[in-house]
Coordinates of C-alpha atoms in Angstrom, one line a residue:
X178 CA 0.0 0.0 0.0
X179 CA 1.1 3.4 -0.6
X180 CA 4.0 5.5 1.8
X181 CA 3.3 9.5 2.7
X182 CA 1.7 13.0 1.9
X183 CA 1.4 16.4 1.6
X184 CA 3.0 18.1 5.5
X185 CA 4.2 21.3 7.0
X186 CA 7.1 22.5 7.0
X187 CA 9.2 23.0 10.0
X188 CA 12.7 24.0 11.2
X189 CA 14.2 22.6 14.6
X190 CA 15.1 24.3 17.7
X191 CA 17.2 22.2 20.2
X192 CA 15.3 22.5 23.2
X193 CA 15.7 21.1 26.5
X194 CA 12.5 21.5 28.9
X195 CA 13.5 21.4 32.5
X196 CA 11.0 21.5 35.6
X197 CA 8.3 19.4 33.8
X198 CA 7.2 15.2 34.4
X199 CA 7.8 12.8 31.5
X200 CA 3.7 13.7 30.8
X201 CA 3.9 17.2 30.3
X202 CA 7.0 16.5 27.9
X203 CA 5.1 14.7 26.0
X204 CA 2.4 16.7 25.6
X205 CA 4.4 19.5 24.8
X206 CA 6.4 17.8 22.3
X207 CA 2.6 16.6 20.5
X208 CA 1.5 19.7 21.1
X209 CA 3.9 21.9 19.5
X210 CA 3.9 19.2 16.5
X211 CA -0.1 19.8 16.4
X212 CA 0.1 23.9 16.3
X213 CA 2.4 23.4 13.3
X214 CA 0.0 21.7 11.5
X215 CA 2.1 18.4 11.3
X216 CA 0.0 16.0 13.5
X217 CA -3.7 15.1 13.8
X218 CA -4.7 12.5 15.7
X219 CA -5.0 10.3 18.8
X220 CA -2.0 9.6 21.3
X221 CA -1.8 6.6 24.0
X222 CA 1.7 6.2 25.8
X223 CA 1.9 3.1 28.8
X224 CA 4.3 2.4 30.8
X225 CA 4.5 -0.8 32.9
X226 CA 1.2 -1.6 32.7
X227 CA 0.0 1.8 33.2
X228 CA -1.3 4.6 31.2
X229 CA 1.1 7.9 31.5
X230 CA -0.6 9.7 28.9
X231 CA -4.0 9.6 26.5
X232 CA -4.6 12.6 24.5
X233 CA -6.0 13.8 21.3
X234 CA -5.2 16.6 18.9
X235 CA -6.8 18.5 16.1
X236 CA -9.8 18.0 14.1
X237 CA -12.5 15.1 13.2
X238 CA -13.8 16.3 10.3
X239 CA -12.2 19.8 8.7
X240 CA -15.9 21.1 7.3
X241 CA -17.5 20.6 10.8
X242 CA -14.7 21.2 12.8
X243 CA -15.1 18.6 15.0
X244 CA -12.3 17.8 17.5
X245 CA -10.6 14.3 17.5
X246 CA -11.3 12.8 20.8
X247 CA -9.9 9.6 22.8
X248 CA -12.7 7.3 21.4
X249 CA -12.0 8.7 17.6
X250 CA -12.2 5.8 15.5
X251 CA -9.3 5.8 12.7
X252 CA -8.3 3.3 9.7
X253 CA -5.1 1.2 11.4
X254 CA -4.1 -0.3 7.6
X255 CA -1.5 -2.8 7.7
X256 CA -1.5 -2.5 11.7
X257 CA -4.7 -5.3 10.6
X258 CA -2.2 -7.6 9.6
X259 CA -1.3 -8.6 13.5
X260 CA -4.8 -9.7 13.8
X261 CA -5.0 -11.5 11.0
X262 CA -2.0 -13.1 11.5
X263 CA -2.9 -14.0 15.7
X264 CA -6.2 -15.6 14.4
X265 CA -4.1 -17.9 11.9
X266 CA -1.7 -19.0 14.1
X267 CA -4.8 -19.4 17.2
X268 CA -6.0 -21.4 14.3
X269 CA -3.1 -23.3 14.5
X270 CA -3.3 -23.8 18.2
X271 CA -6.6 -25.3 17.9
X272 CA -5.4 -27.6 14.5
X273 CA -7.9 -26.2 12.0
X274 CA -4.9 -25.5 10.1
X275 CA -1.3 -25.5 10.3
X276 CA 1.5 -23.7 9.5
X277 CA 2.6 -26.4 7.3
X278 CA -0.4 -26.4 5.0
X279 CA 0.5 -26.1 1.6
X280 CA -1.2 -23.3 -0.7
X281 CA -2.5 -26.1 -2.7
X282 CA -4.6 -27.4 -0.2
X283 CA -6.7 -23.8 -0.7
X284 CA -5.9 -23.3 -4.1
X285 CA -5.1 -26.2 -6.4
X286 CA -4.5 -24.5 -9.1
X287 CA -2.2 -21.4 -7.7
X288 CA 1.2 -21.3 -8.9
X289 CA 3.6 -23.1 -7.4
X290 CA 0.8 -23.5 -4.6
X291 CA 2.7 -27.0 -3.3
X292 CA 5.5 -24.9 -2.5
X293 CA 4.0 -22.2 -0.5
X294 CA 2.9 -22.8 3.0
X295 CA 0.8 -21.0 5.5
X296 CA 4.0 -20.0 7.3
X297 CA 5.5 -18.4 3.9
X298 CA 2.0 -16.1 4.2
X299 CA 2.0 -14.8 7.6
X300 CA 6.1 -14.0 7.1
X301 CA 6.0 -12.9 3.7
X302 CA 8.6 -15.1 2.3
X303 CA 6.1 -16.5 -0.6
X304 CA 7.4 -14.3 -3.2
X305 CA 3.9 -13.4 -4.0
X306 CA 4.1 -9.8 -5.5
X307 CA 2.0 -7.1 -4.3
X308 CA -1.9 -6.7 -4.9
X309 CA -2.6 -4.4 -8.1
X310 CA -5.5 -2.2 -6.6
X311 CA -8.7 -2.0 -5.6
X312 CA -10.2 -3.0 -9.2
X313 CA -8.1 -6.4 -8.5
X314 CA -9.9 -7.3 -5.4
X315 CA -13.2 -6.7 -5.8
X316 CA -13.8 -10.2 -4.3
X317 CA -11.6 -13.7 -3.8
X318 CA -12.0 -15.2 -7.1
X319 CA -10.9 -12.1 -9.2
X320 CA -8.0 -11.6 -6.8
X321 CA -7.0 -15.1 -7.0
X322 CA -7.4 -14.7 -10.8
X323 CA -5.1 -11.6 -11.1
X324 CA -2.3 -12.4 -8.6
X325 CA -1.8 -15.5 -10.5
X326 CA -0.9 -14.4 -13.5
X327 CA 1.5 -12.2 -11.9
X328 CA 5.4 -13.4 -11.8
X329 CA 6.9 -14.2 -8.6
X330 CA 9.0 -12.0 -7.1
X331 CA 11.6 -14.4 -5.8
X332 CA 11.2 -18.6 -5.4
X333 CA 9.1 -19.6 -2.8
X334 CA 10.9 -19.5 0.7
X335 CA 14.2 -18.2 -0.5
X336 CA 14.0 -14.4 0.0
X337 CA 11.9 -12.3 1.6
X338 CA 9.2 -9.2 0.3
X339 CA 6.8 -7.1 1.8
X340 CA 3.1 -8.3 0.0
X341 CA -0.7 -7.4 0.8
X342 CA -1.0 -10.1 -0.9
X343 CA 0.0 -12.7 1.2
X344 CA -2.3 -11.6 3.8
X345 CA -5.3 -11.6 1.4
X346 CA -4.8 -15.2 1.0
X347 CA -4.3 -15.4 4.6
X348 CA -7.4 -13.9 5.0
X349 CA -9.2 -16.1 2.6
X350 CA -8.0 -19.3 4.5
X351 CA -8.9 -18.3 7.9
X352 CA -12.3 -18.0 5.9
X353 CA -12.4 -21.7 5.2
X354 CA -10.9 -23.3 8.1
X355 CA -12.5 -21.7 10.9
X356 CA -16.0 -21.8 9.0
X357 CA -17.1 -18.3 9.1
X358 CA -16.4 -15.1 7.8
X359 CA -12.7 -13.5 8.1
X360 CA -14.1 -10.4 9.9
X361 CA -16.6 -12.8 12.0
X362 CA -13.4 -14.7 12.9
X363 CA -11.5 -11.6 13.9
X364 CA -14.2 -10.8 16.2
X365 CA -14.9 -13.9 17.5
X366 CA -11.0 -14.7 18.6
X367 CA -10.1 -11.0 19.4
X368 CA -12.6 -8.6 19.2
X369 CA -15.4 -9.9 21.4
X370 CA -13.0 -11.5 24.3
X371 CA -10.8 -8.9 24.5
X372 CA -13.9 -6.2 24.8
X373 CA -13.1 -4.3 21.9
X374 CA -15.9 -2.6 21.4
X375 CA -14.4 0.1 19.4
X376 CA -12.6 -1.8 16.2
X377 CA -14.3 -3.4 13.1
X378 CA -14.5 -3.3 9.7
X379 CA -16.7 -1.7 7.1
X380 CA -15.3 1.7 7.6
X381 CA -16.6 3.4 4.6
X382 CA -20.0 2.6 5.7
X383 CA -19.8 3.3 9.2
X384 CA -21.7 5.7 10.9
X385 CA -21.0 6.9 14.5
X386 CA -19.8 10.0 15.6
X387 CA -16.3 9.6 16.8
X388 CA -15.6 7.9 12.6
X389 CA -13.0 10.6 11.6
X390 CA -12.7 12.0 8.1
X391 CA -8.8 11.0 6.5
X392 CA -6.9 13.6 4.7
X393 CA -4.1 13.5 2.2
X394 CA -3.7 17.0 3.4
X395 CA -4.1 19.5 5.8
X396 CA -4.0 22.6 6.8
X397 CA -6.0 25.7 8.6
X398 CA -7.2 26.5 5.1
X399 CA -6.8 24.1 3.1
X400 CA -7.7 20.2 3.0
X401 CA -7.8 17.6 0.3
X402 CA -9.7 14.4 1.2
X403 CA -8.0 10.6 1.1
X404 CA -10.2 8.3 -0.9
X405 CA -11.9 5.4 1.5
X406 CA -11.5 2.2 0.8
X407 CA -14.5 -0.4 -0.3
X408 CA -14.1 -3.3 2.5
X409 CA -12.5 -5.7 0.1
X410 CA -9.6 -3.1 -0.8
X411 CA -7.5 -4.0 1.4
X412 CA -9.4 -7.1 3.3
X413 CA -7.1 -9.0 5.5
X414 CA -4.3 -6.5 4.9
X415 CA -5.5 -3.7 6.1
X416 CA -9.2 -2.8 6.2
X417 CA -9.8 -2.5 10.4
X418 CA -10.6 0.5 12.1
X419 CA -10.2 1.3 15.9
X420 CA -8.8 3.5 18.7
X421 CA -5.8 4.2 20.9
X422 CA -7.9 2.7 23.4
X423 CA -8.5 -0.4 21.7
X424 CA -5.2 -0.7 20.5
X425 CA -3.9 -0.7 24.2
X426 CA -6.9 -3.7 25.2
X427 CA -5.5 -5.6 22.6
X428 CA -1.5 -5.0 23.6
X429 CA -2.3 -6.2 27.3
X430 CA -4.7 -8.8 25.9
X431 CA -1.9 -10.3 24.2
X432 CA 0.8 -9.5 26.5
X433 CA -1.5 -11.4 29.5
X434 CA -1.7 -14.3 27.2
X435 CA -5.6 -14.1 27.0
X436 CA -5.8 -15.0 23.3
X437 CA -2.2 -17.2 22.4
X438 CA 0.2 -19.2 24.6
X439 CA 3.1 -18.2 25.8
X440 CA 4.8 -20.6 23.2
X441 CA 2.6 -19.0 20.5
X442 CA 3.4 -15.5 21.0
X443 CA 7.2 -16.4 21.3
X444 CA 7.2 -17.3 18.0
X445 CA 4.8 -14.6 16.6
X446 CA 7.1 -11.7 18.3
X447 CA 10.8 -13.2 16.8
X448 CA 12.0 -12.4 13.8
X449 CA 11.4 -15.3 11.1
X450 CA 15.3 -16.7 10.2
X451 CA 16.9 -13.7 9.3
X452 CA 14.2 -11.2 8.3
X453 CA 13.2 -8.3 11.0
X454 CA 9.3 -9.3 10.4
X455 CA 7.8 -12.1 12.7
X456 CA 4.4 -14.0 12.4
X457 CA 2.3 -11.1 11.9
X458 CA 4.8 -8.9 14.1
X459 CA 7.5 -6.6 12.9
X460 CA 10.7 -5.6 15.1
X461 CA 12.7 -2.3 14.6
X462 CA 15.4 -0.5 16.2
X463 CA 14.2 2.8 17.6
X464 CA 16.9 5.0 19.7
X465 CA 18.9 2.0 20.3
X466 CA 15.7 0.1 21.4
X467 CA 14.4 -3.1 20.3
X468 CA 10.6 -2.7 19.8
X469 CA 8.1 -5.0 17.9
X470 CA 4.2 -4.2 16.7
X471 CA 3.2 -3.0 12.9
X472 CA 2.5 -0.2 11.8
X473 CA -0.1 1.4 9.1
X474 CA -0.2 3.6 6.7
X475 CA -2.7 4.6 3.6
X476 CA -4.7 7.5 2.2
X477 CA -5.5 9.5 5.0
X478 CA -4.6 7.6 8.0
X479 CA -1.1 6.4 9.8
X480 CA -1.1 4.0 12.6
X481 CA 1.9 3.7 15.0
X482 CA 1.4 1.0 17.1
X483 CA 4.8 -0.7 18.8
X484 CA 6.1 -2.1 22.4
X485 CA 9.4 -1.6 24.0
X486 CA 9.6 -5.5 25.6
X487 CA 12.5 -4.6 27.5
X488 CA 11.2 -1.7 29.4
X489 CA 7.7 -2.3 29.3
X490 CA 6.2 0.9 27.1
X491 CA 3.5 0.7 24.5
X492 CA 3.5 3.6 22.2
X493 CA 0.1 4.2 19.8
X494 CA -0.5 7.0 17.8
X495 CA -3.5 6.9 15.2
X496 CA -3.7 9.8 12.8
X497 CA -6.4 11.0 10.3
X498 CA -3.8 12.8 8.2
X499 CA -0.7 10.9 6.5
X500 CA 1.7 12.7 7.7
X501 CA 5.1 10.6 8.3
X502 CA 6.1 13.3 11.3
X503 CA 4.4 10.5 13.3
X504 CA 7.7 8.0 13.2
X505 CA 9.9 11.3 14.6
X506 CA 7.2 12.2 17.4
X507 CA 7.8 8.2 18.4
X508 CA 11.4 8.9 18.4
X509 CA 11.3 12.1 20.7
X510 CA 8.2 10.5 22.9
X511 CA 11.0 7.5 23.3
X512 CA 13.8 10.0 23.7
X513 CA 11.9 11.6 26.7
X514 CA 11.0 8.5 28.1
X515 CA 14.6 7.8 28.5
X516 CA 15.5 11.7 30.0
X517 CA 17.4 11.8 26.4
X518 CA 17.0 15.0 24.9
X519 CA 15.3 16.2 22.3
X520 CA 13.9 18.7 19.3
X521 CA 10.9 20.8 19.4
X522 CA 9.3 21.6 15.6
X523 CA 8.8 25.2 14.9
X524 CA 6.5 26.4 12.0
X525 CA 8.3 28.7 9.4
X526 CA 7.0 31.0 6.0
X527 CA 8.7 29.4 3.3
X528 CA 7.0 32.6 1.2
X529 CA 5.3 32.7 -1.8
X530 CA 8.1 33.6 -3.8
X531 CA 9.8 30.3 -2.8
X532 CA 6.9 28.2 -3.1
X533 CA 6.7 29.4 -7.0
X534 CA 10.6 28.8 -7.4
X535 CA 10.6 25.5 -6.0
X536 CA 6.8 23.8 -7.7
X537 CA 7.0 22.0 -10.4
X538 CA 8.1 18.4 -12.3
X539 CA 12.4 17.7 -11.5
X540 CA 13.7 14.6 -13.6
X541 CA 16.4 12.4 -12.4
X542 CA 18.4 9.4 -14.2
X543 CA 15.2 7.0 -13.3
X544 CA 12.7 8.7 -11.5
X545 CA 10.4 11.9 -11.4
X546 CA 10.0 14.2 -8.3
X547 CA 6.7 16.1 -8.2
X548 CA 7.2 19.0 -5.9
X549 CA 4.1 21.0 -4.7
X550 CA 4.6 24.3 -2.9
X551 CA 1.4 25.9 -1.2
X552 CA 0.0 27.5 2.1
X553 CA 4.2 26.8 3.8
X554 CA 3.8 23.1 3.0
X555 CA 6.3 21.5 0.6
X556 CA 5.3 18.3 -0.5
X557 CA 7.2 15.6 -2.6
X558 CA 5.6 12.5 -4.8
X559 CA 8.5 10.2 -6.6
X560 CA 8.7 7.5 -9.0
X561 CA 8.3 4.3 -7.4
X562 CA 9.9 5.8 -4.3
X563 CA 7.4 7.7 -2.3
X564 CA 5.8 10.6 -1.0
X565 CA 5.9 13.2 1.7
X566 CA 5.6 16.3 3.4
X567 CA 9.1 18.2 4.0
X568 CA 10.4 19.8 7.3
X569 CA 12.5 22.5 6.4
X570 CA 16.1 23.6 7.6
X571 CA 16.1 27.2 5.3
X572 CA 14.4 28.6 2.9
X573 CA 16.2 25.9 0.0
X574 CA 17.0 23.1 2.2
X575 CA 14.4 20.5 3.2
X576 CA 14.4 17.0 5.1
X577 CA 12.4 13.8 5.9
X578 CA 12.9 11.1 8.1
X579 CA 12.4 7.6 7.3
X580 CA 10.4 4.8 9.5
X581 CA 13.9 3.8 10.4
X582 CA 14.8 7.6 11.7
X583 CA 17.5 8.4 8.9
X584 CA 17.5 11.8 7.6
X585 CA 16.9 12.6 3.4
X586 CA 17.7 15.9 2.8
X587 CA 15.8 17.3 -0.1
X588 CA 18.9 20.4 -1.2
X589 CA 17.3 23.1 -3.8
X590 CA 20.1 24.8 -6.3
X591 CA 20.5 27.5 -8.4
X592 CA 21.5 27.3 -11.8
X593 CA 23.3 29.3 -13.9
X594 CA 20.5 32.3 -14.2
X595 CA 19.7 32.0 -10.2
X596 CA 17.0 30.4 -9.9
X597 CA 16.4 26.8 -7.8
X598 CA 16.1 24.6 -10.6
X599 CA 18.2 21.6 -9.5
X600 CA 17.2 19.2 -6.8
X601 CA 20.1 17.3 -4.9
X602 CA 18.6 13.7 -2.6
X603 CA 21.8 13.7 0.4
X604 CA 22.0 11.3 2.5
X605 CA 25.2 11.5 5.2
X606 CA 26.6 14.3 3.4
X607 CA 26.7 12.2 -0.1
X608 CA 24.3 13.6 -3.0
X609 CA 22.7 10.2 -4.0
X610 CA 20.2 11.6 -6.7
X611 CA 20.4 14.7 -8.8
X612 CA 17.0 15.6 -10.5
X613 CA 16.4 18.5 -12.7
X614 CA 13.7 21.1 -13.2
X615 CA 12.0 20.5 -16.6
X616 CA 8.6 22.5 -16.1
X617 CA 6.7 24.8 -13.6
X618 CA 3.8 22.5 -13.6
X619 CA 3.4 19.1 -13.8
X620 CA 2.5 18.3 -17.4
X621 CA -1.1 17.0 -16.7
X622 CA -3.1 14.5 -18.9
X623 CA -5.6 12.1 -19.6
X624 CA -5.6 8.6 -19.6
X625 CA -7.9 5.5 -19.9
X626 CA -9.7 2.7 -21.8
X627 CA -12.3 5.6 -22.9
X628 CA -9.8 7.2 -24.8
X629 CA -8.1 6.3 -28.1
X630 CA -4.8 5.2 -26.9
X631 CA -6.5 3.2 -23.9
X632 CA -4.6 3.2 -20.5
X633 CA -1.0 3.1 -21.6
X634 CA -1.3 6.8 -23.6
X635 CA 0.5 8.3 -24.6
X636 CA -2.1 10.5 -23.0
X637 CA -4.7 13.3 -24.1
X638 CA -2.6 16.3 -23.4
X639 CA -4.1 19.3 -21.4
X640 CA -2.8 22.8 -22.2
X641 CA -3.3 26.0 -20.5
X642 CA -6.2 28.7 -21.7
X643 CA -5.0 32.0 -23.1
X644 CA -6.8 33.8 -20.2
X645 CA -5.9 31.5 -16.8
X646 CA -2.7 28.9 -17.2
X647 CA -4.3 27.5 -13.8
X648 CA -7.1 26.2 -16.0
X649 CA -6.0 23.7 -18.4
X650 CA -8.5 22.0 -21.1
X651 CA -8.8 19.9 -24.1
X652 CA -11.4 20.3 -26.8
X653 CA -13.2 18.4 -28.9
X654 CA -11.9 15.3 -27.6
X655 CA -13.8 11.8 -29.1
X656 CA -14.1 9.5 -26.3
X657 CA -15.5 6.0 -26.2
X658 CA -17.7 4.4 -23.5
X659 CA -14.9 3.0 -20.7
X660 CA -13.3 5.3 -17.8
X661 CA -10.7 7.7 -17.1
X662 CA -8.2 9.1 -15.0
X663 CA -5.9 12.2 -15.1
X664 CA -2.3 11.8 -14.7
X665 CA 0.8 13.8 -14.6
X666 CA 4.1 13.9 -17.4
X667 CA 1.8 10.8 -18.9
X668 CA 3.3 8.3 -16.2
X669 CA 1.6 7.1 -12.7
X670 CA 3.1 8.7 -9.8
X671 CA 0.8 11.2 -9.7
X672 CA -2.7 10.1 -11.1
X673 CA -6.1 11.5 -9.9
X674 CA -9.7 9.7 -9.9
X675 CA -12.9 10.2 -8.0
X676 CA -14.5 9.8 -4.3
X677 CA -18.0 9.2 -3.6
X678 CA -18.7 13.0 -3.7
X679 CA -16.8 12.9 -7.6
X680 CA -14.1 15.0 -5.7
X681 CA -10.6 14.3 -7.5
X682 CA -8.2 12.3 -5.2
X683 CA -5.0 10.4 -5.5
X684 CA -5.6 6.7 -5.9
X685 CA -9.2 7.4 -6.4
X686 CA -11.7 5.4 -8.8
X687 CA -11.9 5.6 -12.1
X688 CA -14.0 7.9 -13.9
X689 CA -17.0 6.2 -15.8
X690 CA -17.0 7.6 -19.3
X691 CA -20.4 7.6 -21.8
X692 CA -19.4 7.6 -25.5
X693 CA -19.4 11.1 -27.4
X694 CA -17.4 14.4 -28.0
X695 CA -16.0 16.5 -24.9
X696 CA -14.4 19.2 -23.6
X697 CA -12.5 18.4 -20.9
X698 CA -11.6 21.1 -18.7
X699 CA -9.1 20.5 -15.3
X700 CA -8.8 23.7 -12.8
X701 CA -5.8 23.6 -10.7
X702 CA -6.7 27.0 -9.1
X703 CA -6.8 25.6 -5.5
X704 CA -3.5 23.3 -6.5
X705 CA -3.8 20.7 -3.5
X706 CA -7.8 20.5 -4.8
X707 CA -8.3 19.7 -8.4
X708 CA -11.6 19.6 -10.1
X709 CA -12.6 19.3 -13.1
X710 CA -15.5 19.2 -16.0
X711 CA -16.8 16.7 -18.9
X712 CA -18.7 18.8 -20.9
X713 CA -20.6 16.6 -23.9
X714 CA -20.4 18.6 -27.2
X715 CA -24.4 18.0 -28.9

């Protein structure tokens, strides 16, 4: 599933609060990261079996202004996984399965299904390659369909990849060995003994009051929406919602041994052979610390949900904006934890001036870097790479940190007539990427099987009017009865389709197209919003 989006940009000031408990630290530090626009969201920090601080920040909803609250109720994405995973190997404990199965008891006819087992699943070492979106699994039997004809990545259990798709088929078969539903089977193991009243599925269709709204951006005057997920996209991968609270039930649930044995969870929580991800668990080095748990992250939501064994400290932070500020607050929330010190974010004007300067499409040797400038937040989209909001260090030098804490700096030079038109990627003072400027805007299109050259373009090419260059059109354009999307520099790290209220969004559905003649008009006057117009020509 996707990586990060559209954030603030800050600079650091060293600061080291004295007189003040490890609480009010912490809710400085999240506080400060709130007023500068660069966290929204729910906050649960335990230590030893004890809650040291619950708090939430920021809004619900933007249009209502609705405050998040501790019983908001957020998408958790791949932070799903550990459930699904706990229920296949409880499954295991009870011998409805094992871990043994092959694939081709399931699936006869997979691909190489007699050399994939359950256990090659839950630790991604099946070299299943990823899901292909939501129009892939609409349901089992077209996802079964579509991942099959898909190469493998690497051999079955001789390497190790990241896959949604793993867990799909993990979901699938807790379907047909426990007998019931996979989300029936998630509540009936977890949900219902642990009291988890608060977690489910269905989020698009939910309706309560504490559901909050997910944004691929945010700020106090503008917002952009994250498209919401159908309940099959991304099923056992990553379709749960709950809250800090929740979250917390199910850490001590675990931790108490209420759902697996002690033997179980052993295995669950180590690292499979050489790989940092477990059964269902993944372990990283924070600050020195060993911590295990799985995080989430898609359009419009982060989840941050990890334990320090070793010390006893649970850590979960659910946000309704994907902002990946959330791995550095973990950092600094560990860093007080410890009495290590620490950075406090400070908002800075970047300026309009510099926002102009810096906007627009950079090309590198083998990748693209769309760079958006708007109301101080700098945001980055790259080929195959990733996305993100910036913090800033001056007024041509930005940085993000990784899930891992490692600093990218994201270094803005002049060319020969002045102006920042070159983009340097340093990491530890080495330039690992060079990309340069080739436009001011980002070279939008369309694309799709409605057009003539169908979903591989080259695409319908959208120019500027005479009178606004923020409104782009094409006229007279014959289109056939299929669907569309628009996309920037004809390629697909930056393509736009619909929500449920025909707003555009990244990774949003396709556009249903009737047959006829159009003019298609695309307004980028509100850049971080995009709308646009099919207008039928009689």
């Amino acid at each position: 599933m996707p990586k990060y989006l559209f954030f603030v940009l800050v600079i650091l000031t060293v600061v080291k609060v004295q007189g003040q408990t490890k609480e009010e630290k912490i809710n400085t530090l999240v506080n400060t990261y709130s007023n500068t626009d660069r966290f929204n969201g729910s906050v649960l920090i335990a230590e030893k079996g004890k809650i040291i601080f619950e708090k939430s920040f920021g809004i619900q909803d933007f249009q209502t202004k609705i405050k998040n609250t501790n019983q908001s109720k957020y998408r958790i994405y791949s932070t799903t996984k550990t459930f699904t995973a706990t229920v296949a190997l409880l499954l295991n404990e009870e011998g409805k399965l094992s871990l043994n199965d092959k694939l081709s008891k399931y699936y006869p006819d997979f691909p190489k299904g007699d050399s994939i087992t359950i256990e090659n699943l839950i630790t991604h070492t099946s070299g299943i390659p990823g899901d292909r979106g939501p129009e892939s699994t609409k349901n089992e039997d077209i996802f079964i369909k579509s991942i099959s004809q898909q190469p493998f990545v690497f051999s079955p259990g001789k390497g190790w990849g990241y896959s949604n798709s793993n867990y799909y088929i993990l979901g699938y078969i807790i379907t047909k060995a426990s007998g019931m539903p996979y989300p029936k089977a998630i509540q009936h193991y977890i949900l219902d003994p642990l009291g988890m009243k608060d977690t489910g599925f269905g989020f698009k269709d939910l309706k309560d009051k504490n559901k909050t709204t997910g944004y691929e951006y945010l700020s106090p005057h503008n917002y952009r929406e994250a498209v919401v997920y159908d309940y099959d996209h991304p099923h056992a991968a990553g379709a749960m919602y709950s809250t800090v609270e929740d979250l917390y039930k199910f850490e001590e649930g675990i931790k108490a041994y209420k759902i697996l044995n002690k033997e179980t969870l052993k295995k669950a929580q180590t690292p499979f052979k050489t790989y940092d991800f477990g059964y269902g668990w993944h372990r990283q080095i924070i600050k020195g610390r060993t911590t295990i748990g799985h995080d989430g992250a898609g359009p419009g939501f982060i989840s941050r949900f990890i334990t320090i064994p070793d010390e006893d400290i649970s850590i979960i932070i659910l946000s309704n904006l994907k902002d990946n500020s959330v791995f550095e607050m973990t950092d600094k929330i560990i860093a007080i934890l410890s009495g290590e010190k620490y950075d406090l974010p400070k908002k800075v004007n970047i300026g309009t001036k510099y926002e102009k300067e810096l906007t627009g499409l950079y090309q590198s040797k083998n990748s693209f870097f769309y760079i958006l400038a708007n109301d101080n937040i700098l945001s980055f989209k790259e080929t195959n790479e990733g996305e993100g909001i910036l913090f800033t260090e001056s007024p041509a030098k930005f940085y993000i940190n990784n899930q891992i804490g490692d600093r990218i700096y994201f270094e803005f030079k002049p060319d020969s007539k002045g102006k920042n038109t070159v983009l340097n990627i340093v990491i530890k003072d080495k330039i690992v990427k060079e990309a340069k400027k080739i436009d001011d805007h980002f070279l939008w299109g369309v694309t799709g099987s409605a057009t003539a050259n169908g979903w591989n373009g080259p695409d319908i090419k959208l120019t500027p009017t005479e009178k606004n260059e923020n409104i782009l059109e094409a006229k007279n354009i014959p289109l056939k009865s299929g669907q569309i999307k628009f996309r920037g520099n004809n390629e697909w790290t930056l393509d736009l389709g619909i929500n449920d209220n025909n707003q555009l969004v990244q990774y949003g559905r396709n556009i249903d197209v009737e047959p006829g003649t159009y003019d298609i008009i695309f307004d980028t006057t509100n850049p971080v919003r995009p709308s646009y117009q099919l207008i039928k020509k009689k």
